[in-house]
PDB file of C-alpha atoms in Angstrom:
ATOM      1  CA  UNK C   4       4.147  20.113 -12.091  1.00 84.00           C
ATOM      2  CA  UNK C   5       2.474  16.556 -11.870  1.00 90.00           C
ATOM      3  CA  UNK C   6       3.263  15.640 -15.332  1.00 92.00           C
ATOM      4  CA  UNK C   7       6.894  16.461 -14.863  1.00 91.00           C
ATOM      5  CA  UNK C   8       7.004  15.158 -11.038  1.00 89.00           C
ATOM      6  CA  UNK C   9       4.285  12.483 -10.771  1.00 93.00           C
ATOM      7  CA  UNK C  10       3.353  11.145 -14.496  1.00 96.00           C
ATOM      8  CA  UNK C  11       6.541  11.069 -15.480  1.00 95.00           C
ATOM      9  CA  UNK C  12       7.957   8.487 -13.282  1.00 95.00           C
ATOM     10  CA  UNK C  13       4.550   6.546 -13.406  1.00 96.00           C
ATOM     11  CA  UNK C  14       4.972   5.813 -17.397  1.00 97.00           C
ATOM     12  CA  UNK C  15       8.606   5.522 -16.893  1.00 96.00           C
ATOM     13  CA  UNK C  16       7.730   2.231 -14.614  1.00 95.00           C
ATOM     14  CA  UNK C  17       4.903   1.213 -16.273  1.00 95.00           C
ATOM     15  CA  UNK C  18       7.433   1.053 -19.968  1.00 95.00           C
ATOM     16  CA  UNK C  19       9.975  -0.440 -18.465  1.00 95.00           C
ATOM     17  CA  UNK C  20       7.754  -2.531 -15.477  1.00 93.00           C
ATOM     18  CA  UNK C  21       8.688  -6.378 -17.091  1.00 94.00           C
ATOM     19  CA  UNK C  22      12.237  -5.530 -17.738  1.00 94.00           C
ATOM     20  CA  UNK C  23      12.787  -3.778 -14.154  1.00 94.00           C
ATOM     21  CA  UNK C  24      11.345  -7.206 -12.868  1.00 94.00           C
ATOM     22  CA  UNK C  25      13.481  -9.559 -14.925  1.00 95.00           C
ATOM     23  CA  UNK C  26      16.791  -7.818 -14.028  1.00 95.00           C
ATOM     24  CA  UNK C  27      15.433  -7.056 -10.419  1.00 94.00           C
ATOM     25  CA  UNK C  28      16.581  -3.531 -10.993  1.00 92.00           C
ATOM     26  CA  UNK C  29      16.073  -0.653  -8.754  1.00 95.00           C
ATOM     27  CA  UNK C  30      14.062   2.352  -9.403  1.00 95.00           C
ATOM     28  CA  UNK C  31      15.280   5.725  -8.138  1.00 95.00           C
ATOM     29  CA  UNK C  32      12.774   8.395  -7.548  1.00 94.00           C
ATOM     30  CA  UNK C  33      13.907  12.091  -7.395  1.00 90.00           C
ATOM     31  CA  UNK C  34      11.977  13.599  -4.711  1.00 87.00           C
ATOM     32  CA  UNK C  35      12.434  16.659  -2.544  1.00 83.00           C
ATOM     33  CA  UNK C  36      12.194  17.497   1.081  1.00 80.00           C
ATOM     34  CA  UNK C  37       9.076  19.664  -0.391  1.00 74.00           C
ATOM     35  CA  UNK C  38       7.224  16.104  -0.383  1.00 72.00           C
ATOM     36  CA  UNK C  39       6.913  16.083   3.250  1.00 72.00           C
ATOM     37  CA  UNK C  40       6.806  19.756   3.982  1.00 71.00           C
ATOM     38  CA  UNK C  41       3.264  21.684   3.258  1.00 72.00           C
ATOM     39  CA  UNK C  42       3.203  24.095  -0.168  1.00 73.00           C
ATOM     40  CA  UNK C  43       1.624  24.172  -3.039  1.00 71.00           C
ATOM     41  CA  UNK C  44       4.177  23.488  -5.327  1.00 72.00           C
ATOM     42  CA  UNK C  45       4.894  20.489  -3.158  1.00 85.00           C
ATOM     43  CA  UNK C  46       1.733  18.395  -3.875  1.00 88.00           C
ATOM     44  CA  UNK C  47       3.555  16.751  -6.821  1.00 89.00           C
ATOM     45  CA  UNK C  48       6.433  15.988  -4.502  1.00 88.00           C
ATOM     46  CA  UNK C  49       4.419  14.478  -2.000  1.00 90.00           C
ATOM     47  CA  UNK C  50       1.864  12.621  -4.098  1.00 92.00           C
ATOM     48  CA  UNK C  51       5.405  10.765  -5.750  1.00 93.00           C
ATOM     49  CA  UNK C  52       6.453  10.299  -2.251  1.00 92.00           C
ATOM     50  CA  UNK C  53       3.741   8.326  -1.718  1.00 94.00           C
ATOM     51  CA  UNK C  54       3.824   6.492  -4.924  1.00 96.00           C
ATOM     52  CA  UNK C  55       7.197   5.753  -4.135  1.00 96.00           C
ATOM     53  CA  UNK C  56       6.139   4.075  -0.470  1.00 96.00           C
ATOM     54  CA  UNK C  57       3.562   2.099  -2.716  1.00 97.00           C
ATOM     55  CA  UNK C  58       5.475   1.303  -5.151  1.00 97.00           C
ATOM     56  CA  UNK C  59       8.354  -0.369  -2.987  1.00 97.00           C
ATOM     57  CA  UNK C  60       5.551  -2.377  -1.282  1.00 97.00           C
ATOM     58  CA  UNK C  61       4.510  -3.716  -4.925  1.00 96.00           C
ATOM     59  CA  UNK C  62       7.767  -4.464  -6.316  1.00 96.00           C
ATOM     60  CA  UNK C  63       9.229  -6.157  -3.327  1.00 96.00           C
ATOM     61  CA  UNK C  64       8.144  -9.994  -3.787  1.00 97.00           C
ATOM     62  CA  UNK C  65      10.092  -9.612  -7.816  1.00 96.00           C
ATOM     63  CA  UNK C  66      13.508  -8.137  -5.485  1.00 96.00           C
ATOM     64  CA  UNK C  67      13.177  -4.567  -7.094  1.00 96.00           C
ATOM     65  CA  UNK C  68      13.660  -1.839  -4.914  1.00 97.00           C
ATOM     66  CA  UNK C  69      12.376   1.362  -4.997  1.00 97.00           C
ATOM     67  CA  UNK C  70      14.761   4.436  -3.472  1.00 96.00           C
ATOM     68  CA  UNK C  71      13.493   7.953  -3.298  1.00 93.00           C
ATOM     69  CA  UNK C  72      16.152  10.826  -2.862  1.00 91.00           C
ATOM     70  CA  UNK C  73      14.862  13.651  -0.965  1.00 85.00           C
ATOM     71  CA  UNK C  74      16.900  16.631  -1.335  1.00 79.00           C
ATOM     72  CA  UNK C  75      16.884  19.708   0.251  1.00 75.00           C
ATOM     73  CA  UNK C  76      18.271  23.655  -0.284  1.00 69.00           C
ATOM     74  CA  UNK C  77      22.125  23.497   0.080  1.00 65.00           C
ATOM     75  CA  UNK C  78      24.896  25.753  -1.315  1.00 65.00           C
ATOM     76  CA  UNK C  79      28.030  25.644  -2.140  1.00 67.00           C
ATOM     77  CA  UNK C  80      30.666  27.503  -1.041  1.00 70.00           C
ATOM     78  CA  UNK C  81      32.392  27.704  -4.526  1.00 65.00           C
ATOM     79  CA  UNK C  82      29.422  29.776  -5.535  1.00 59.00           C
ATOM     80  CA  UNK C  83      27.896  27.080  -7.874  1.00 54.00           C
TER      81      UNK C  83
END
């Protein structure tokens, strides 16, 4: 789960880290309620929740910003 949830992300920035910075992008985690909620499947959530907080510090003196989208169970009522 940390590759997909945690590493992931972390090479992601660190690829694209001088070209987020020259466009003064924005980088949009994918996080889950799960990150704030105690599990064990949710350690990956929460450690990239974390990142993300530290992350947004980092990047804010180049004017990126750093969003993380917490979603949560929902359902649809057209069954999808």
């Amino acid at each position: 789960m940390f590759d997909v949830n945690l590493f992931g992300p972390m090479q992601m920035v660190h690829h694209f880290h001088d070209m987020i910075i020259r466009a003064a992008g924005t980088i949009v985690n994918i996080g889950s309620i799960g990150g704030v909620v105690p599990a064990s499947y949710n350690a990956s959530k929460a450690a990239l929740h974390h990142w993300s907080n530290t992350l947004r510090l980092e990047m804010s003196p180049f004017n990126v910003k750093v969003i993380t989208v917490s979603s949560t169970i929902f359902s649809m009522s057209s069954g999808f």
